[in-house]
Short mmCIF file of C-alpha atoms in Angstrom, two decimals:
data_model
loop_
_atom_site.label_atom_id
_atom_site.label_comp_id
_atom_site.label_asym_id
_atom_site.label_seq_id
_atom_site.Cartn_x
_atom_site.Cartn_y
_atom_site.Cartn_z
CA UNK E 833 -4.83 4.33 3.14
CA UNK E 834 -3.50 6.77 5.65
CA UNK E 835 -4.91 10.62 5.31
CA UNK E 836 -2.80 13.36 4.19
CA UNK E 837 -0.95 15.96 6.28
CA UNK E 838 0.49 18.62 5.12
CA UNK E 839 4.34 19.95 5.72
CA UNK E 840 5.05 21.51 9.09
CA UNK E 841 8.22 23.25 7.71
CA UNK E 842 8.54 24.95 3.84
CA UNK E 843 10.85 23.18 1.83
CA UNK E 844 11.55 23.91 -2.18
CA UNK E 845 11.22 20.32 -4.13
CA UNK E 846 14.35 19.88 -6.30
CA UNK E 847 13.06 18.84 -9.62
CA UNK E 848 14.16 15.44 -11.34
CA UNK E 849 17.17 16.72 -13.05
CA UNK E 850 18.65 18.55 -10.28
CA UNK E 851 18.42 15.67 -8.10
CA UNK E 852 20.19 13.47 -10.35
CA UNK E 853 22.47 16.30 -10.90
CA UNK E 854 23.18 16.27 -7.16
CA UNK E 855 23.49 12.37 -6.78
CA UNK E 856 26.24 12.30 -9.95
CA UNK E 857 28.06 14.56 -7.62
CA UNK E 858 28.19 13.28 -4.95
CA UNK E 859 28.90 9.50 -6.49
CA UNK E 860 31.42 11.12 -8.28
CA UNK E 861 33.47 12.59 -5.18
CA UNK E 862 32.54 9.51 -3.39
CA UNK E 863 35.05 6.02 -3.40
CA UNK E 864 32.49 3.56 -3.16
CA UNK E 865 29.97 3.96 -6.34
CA UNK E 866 26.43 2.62 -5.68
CA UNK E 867 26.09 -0.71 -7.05
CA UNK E 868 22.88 -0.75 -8.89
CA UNK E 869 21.18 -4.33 -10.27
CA UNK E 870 21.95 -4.56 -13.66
CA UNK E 871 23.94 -1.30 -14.27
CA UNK E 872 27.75 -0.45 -15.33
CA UNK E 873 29.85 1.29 -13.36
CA UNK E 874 33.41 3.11 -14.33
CA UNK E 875 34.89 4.06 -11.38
CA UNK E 876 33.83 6.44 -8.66
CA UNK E 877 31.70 7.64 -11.59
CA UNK E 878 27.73 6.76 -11.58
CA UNK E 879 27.29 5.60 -15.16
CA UNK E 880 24.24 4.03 -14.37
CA UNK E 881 22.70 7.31 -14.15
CA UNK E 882 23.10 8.06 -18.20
CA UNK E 883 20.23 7.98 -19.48
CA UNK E 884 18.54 4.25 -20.72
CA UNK E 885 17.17 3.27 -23.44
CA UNK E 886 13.53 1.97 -23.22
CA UNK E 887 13.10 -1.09 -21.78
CA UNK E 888 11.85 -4.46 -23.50
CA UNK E 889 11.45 -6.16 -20.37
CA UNK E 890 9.00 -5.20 -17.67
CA UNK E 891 10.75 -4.78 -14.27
CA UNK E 892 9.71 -7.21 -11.54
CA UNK E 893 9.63 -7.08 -7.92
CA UNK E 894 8.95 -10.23 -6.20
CA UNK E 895 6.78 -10.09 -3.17
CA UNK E 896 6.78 -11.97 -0.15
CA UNK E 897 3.62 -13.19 1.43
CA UNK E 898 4.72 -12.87 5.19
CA UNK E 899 2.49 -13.41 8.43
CA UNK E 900 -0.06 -10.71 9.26
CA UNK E 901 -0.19 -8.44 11.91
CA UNK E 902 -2.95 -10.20 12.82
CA UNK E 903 -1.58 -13.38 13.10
CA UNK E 904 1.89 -12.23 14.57
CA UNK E 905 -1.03 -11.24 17.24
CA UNK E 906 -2.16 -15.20 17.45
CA UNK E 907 1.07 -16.40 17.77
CA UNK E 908 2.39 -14.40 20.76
CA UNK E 909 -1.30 -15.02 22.39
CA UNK E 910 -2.54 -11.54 22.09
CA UNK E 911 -6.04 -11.55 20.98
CA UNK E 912 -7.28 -8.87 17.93
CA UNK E 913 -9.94 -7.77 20.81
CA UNK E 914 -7.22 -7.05 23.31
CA UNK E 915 -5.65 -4.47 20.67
CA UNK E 916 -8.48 -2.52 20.62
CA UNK E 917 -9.47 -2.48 23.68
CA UNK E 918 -5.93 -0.81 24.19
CA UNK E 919 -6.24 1.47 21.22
CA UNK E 920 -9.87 2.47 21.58
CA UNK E 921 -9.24 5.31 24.34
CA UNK E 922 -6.89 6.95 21.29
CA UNK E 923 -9.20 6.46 19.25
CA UNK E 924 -10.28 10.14 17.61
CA UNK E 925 -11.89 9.65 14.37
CA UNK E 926 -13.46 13.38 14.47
CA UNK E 927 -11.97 15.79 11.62
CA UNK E 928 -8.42 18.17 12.62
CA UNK E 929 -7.08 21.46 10.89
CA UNK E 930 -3.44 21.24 9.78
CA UNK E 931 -2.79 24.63 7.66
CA UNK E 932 -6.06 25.10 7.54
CA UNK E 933 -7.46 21.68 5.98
CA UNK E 934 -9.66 19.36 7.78
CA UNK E 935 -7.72 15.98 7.69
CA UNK E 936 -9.91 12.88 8.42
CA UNK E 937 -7.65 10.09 10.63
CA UNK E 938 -8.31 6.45 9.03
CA UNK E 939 -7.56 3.74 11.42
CA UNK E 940 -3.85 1.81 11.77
CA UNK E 941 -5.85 -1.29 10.87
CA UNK E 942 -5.29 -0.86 6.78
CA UNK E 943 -2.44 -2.99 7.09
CA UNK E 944 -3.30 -4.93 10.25
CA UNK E 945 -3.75 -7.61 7.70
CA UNK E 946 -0.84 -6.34 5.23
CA UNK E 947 0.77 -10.06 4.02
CA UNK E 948 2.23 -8.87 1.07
CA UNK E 949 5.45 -7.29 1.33
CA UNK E 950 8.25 -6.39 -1.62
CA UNK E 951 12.32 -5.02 -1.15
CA UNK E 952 13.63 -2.17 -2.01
CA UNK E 953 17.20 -0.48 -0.96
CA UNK E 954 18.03 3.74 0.34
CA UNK E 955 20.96 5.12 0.45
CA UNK E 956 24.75 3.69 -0.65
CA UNK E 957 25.65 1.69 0.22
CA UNK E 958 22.39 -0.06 0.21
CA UNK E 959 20.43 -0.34 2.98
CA UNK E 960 17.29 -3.12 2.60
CA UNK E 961 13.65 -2.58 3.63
CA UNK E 962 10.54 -4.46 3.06
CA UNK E 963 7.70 -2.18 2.36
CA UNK E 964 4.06 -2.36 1.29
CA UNK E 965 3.03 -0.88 -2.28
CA UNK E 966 0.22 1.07 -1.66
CA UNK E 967 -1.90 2.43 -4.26
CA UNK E 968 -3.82 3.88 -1.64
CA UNK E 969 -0.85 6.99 -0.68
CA UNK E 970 1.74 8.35 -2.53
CA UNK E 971 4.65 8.72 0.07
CA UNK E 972 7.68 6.53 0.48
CA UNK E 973 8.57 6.68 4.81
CA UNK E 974 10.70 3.59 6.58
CA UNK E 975 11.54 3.94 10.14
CA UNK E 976 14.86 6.22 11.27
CA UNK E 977 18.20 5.28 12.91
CA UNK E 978 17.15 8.62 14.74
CA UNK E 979 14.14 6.94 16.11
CA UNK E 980 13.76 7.73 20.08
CA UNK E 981 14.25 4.79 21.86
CA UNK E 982 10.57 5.45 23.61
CA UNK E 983 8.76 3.93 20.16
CA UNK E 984 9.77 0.15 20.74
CA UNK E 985 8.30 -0.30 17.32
CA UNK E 986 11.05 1.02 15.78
CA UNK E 987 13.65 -1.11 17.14
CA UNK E 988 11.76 -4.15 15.74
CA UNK E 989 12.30 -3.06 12.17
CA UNK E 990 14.96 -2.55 9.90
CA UNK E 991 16.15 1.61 10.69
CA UNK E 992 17.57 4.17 7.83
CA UNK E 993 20.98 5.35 9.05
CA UNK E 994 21.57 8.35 6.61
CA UNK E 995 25.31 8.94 8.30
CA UNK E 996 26.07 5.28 6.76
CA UNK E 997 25.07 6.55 3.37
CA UNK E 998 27.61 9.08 1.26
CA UNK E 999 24.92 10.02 -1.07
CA UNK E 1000 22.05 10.85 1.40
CA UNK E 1001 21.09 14.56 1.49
CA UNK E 1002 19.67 16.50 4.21
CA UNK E 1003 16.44 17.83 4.47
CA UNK E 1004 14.84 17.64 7.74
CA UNK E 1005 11.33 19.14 6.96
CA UNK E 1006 8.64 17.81 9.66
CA UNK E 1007 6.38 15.16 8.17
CA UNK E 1008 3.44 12.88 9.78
CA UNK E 1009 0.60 10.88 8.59
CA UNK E 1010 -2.38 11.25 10.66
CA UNK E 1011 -3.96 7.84 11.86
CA UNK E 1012 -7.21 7.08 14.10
CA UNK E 1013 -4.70 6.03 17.01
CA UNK E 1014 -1.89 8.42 16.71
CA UNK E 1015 0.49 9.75 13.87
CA UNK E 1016 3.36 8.30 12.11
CA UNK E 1017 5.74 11.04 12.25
CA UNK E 1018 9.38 12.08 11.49
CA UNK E 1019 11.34 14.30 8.79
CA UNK E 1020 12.31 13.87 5.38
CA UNK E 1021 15.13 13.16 4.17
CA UNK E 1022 16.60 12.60 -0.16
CA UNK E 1023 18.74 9.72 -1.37
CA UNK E 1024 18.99 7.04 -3.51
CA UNK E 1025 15.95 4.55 -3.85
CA UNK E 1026 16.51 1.55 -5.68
CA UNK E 1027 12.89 -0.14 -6.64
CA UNK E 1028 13.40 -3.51 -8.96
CA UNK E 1029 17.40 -2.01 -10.07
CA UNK E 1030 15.65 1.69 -11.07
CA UNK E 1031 17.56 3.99 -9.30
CA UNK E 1032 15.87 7.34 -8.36
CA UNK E 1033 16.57 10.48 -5.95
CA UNK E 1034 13.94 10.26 -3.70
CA UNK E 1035 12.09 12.40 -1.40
CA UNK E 1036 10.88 10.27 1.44
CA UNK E 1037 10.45 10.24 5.91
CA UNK E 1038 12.40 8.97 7.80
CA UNK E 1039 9.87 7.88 10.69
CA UNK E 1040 10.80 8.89 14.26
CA UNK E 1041 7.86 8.20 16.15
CA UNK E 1042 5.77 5.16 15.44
CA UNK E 1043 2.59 3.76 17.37
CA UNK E 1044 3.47 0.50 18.87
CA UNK E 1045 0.59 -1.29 18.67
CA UNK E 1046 0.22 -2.40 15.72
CA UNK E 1047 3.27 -1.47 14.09
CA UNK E 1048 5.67 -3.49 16.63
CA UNK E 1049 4.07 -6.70 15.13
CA UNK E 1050 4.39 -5.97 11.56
CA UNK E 1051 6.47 -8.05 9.12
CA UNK E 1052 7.13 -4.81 6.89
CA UNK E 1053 9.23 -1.64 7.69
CA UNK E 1054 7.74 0.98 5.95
CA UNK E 1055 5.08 2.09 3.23
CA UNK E 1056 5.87 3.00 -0.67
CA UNK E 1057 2.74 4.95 -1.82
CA UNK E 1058 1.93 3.98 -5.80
CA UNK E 1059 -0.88 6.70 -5.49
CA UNK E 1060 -0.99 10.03 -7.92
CA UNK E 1061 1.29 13.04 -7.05
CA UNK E 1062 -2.03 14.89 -5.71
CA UNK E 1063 -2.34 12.48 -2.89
CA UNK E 1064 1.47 13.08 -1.66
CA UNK E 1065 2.14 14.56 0.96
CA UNK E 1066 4.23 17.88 1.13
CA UNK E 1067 3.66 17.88 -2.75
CA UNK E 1068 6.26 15.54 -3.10
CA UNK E 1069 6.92 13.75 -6.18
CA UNK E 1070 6.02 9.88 -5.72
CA UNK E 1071 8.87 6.89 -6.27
CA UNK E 1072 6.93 5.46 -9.76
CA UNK E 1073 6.34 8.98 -11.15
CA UNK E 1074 10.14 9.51 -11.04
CA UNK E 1075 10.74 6.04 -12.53
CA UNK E 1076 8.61 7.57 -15.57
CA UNK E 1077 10.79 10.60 -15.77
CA UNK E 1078 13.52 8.62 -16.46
CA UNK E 1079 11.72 7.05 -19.76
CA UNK E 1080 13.09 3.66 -18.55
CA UNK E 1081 9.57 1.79 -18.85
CA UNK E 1082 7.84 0.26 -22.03
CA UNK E 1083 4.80 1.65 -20.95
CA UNK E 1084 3.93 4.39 -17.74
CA UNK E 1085 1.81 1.06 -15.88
CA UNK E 1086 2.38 -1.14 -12.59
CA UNK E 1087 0.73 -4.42 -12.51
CA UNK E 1088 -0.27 -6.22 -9.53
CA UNK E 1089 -0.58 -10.41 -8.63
CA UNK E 1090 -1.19 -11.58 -5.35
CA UNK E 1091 -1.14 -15.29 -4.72
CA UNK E 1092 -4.28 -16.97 -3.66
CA UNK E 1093 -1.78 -20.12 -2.16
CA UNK E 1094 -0.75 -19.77 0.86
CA UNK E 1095 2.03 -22.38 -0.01
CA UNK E 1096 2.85 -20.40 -3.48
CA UNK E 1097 6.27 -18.45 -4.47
CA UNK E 1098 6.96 -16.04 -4.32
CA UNK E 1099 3.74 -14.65 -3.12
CA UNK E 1100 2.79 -12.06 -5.33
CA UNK E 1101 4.15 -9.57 -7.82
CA UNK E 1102 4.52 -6.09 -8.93
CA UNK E 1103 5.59 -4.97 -12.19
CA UNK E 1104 6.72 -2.12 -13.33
CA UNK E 1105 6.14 -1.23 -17.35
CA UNK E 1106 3.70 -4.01 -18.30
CA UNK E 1107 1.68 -7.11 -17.33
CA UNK E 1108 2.63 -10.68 -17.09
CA UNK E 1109 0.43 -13.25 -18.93
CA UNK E 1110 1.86 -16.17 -16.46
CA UNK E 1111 -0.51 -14.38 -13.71
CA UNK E 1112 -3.82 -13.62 -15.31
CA UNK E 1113 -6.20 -15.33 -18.56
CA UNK E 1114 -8.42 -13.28 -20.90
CA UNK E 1115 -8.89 -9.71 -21.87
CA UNK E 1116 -8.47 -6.86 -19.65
CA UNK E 1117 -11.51 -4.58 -19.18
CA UNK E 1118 -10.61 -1.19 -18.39
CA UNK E 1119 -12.54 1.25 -15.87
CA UNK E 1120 -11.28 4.98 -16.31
CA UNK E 1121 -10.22 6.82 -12.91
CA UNK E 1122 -13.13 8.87 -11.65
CA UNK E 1123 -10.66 12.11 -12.42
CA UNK E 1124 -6.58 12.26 -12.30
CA UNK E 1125 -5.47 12.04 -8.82
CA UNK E 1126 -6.10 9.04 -7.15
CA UNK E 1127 -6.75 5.65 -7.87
CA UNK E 1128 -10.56 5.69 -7.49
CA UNK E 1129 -13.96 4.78 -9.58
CA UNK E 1130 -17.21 4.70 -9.48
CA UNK E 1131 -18.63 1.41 -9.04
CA UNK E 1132 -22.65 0.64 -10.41
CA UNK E 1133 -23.49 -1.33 -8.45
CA UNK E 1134 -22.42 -4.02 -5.22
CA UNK E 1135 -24.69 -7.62 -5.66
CA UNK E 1136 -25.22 -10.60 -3.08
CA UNK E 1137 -26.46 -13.69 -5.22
CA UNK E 1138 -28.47 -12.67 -8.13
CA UNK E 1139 -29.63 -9.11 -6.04
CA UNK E 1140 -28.36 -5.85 -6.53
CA UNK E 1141 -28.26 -4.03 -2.87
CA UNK E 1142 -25.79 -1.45 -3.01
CA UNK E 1143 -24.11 1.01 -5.13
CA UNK E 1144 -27.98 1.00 -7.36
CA UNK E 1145 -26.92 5.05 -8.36
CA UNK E 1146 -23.04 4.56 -8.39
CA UNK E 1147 -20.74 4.78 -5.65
CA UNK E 1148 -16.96 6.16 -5.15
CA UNK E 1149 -14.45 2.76 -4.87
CA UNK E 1150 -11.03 2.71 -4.56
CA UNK E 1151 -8.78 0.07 -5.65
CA UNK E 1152 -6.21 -0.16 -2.60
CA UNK E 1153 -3.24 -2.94 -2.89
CA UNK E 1154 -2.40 -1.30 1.23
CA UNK E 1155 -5.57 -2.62 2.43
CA UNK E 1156 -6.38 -6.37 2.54
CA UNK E 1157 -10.08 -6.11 3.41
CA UNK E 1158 -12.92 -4.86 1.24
CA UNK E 1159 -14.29 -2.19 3.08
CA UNK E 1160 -17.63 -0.19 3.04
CA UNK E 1161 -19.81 2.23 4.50
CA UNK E 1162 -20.86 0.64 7.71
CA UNK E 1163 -24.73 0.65 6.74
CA UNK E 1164 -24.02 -1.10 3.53
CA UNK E 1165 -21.78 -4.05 5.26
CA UNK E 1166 -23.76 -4.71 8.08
CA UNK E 1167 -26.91 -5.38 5.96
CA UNK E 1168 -24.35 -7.58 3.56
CA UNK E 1169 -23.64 -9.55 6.77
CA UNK E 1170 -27.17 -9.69 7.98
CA UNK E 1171 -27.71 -11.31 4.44
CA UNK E 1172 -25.36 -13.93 4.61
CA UNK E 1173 -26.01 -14.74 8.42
CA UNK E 1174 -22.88 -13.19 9.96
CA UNK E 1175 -22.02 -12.66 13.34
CA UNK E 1176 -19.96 -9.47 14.59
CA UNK E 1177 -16.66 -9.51 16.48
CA UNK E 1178 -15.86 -7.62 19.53
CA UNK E 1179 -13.10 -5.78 17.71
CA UNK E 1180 -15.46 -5.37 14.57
CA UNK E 1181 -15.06 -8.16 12.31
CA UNK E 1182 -17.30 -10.82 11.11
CA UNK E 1183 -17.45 -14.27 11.30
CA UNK E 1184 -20.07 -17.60 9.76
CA UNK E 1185 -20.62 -21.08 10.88
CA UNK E 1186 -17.62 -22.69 8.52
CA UNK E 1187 -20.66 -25.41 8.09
CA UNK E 1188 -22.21 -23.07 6.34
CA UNK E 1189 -19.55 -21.44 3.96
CA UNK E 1190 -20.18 -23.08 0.61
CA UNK E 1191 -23.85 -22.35 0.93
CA UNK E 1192 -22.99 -18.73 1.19
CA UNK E 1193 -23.94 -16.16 -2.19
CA UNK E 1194 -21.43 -14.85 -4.56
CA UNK E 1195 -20.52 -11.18 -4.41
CA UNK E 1196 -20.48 -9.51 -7.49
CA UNK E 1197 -18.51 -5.77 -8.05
CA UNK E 1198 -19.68 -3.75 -11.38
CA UNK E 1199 -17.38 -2.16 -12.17
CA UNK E 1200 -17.64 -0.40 -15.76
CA UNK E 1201 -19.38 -2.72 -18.18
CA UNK E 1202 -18.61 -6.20 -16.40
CA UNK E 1203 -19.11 -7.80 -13.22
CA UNK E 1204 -16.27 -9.20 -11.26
CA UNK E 1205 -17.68 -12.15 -8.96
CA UNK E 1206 -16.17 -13.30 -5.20
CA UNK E 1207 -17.23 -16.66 -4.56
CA UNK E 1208 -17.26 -17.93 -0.76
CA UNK E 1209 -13.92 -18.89 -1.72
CA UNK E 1210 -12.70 -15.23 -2.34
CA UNK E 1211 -14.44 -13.56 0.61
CA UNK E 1212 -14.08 -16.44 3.40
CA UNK E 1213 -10.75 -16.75 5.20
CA UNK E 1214 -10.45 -20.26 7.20
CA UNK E 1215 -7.92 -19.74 10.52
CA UNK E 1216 -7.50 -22.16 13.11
CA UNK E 1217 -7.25 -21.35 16.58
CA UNK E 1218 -6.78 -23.26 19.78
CA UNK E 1219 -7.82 -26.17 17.42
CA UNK E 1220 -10.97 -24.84 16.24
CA UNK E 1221 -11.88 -23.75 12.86
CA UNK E 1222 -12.65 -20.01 12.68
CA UNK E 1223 -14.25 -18.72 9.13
CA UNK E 1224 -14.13 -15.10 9.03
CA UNK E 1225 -15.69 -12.93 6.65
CA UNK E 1226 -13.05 -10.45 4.58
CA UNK E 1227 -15.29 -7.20 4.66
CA UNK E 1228 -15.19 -4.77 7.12
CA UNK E 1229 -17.19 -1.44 7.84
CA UNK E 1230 -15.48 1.76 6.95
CA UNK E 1231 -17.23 5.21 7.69
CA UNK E 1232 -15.37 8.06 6.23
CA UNK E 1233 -17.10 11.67 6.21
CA UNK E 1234 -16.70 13.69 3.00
CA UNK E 1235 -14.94 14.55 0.73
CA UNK E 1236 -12.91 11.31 1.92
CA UNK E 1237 -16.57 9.46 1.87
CA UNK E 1238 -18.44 7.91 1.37
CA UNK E 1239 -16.56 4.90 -0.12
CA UNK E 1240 -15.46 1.52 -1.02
CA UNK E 1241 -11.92 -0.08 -1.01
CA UNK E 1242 -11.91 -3.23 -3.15
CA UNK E 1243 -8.02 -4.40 -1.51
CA UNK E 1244 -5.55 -7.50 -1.85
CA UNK E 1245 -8.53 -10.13 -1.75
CA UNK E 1246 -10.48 -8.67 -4.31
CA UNK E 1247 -6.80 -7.83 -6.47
CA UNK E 1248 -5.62 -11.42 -6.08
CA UNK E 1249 -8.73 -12.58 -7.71
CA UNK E 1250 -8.32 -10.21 -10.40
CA UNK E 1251 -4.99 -9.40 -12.06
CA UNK E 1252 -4.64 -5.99 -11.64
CA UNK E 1253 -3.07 -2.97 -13.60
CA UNK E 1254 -3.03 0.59 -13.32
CA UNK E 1255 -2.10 2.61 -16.49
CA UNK E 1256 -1.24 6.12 -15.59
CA UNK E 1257 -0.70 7.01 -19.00
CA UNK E 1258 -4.37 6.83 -20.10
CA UNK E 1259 -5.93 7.34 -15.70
CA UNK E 1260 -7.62 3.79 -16.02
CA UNK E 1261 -7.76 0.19 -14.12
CA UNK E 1262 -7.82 -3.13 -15.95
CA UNK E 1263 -8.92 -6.24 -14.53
CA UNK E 1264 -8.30 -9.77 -16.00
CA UNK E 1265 -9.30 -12.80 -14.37
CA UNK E 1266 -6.19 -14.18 -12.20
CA UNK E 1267 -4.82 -17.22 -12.39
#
């Protein structure tokens, strides 16, 4: 959930129409048309940008559960602890004016346990990324051809080459995300985005400079943001909210299923325009956004066994498919841990006695009128290192000041518990019990 930054150069947004405008140009005058999944083409001409009817079908993206950050870590023998021992002299979590408006850094770490990754294609001809859907921003940035060759972890990563793509258009506005440990920065750019065979004229960065640690061990490239159009960047208009434009979806949702076997595939899924009934069982209960803009709601209450400790007068929890942990305020998870006899890490994770783990208390979220339990099961993640059993505990302390925080982040282990979807069209979350 990186903070927002705001433009460093004006730029006027095209609106929807215009950009398709531009993009039927240029396929027009080009001699090879894009070749879009599912979609006719006549010609140089792109006919798959007439307008389509509604579709019957939800539109799927497969995801691939990849190693971790973390684990990329284990297997090339560097330790979690050594990582922040490198970052920790970067390390500026105080507030910074940009135009004006405090921005708050969050740390790199969101996606230092990022595992589930889907493709999508830029430019034409296509050129293939694996990113991370993140509900919790609302910008689309991969790393650039124009990369300088002093960020290594570019170069480990598939790179955006606009001068290979005929319908790429120029932009070059300055963009950055501000993290804890440094900023992902670069330019933006427009072209053609291809998410699950939707094509769209996107807005996105094209990242120049990226922190190597961690983002030279990641398995993905870049981030999409699934968050509202107030939590984009530069005001620009996010991938799924021009996939609505269009009017190609039954419905203006996303759905999310991660797997909960390591062994299963494909590893998750996103779906655009509905929900699958293969993933989840039941009835979805619906909690209504705490107000249109981000994906966030107010939780009543956070329990540990049959005890209610947290949250007793409501508290502000987003649902984050970009983070992996659940996080909290630092006072609330440390007593959590203290309750279910954890032990801290140097680089400020937990850990139990793996004796112990099915003896350990259920957590229960309430959320709206229902409580969604994690069992030991949920919450405990069993790794093996140096031939010893490690069982470490998937919550992690998050401080934010205001108006960021206080707050919660229920991510993938709570969402591949519960069948997720987010319906845009009525600014509400559904859970059903995953299968």
């Amino acid at each position: 959930m990186p903070i927002k930054a705001r433009k460093t150069a004006s730029s006027k947004m095209k609106s929807d129409q215009d950009l398709l405008l531009v993009w039927e140009t240029l396929c027009q005058a080009s001699t090879q048309p894009p070749k879009i999944k599912g979609q006719r083409t006549h010609g140089a001409a792109c006919s798959h940008i007439e307008a389509k009817s509604v579709s019957t079908k939800p539109e799927r993206i497969t995801l691939k559960k990849m190693p971790s950050i973390r684990e990329a870590l284990k297997d090339t023998g560097v330790t979690p602890a050594e990582v922040f021992t490198v970052l920790a002299p970067k390390m500026d979590a105080s507030p910074s004016l940009h135009n004006g408006k405090a921005q708050f850094p969050t740390p790199l770490t969101n996606y230092l346990d990022s595992q589930y990754f889907g493709e999508i294609s830029i430019g034409t001809p296509a050129q293939l990324f694996n990113v991370v859907f993140d509900t919790g921003s609302a910008n689309l940035w991969v790393p650039s051809q124009s990369c300088s060759p002093l960020y290594t972890a570019c170069f480990t990563h598939n790179r955006y080459d606009s001068s290979k793509s005929h319908t790429h258009i120029q932009n070059g506005t300055g963009f950055f995300i501000q993290y804890a440990s440094g900023n992902v920065r670069g330019f933006l750019s427009e072209d053609v985005v291809v998410v699950s065979g939707i094509p769209v004229v996107q807005v996105f960065a094209e990242a120049t400079a990226l922190p190597a640690i961690p983002f030279i061990f990641a398995k993905f490239d870049g981030v999409l943001g699934m968050g509202y159009p107030e939590a984009a960047i530069d005001g620009i208009t996010p991938v799924f909210d021009r996939i609505m434009s269009q009017g190609v979806l039954k419905e203006d949702i996303f759905s999310v299923y991660y797997s909960r076997d390591p062994g299963h595939i494909p590893g998750g899924e996103l779906l655009l325009g509905g929900t699958d009934p293969n993933y989840y069982t039941g009835s979805f209960h619906y909690v209504n956004t705490k107000g249109k803009g981000k994906w966030e709601v107010i939780m009543k209450g956070v329990s540990v066994g049959e005890e209610t400790l947290f949250c007793t007068e409501g508290c502000n929890t987003m649902i984050d498919t970009g983070s992996s942990y659940i996080t909290g305020p630092a006072s609330s998870v440390s007593l959590l841990m203290k309750t279910i006899g954890a032990v801290e890490l140097a680089e400020g994770g937990y850990t139990v006695n793996c004796d112990l783990v099915m003896s350990l208390p259920s957590v229960t979220f309430h959320l709206g009128d229902q409580e969604y339990p994690l069992t030991q099961e949920d919450y405990i993640l069993w790794q093996s290192q140096f031939g010893v059993n490690i069982c470490t505990v998937t919550f992690r302390e998050l401080d934010l000041p205001p108006p960021a925080g206080p707050v919660w982040i229920l991510g993938t282990k709570f969402i591949a518990r519960y069948y997720t979807m987010f319906d845009r069209a009525n600014n509400r979350i559904g859970f059903a019990q995953a299968l």
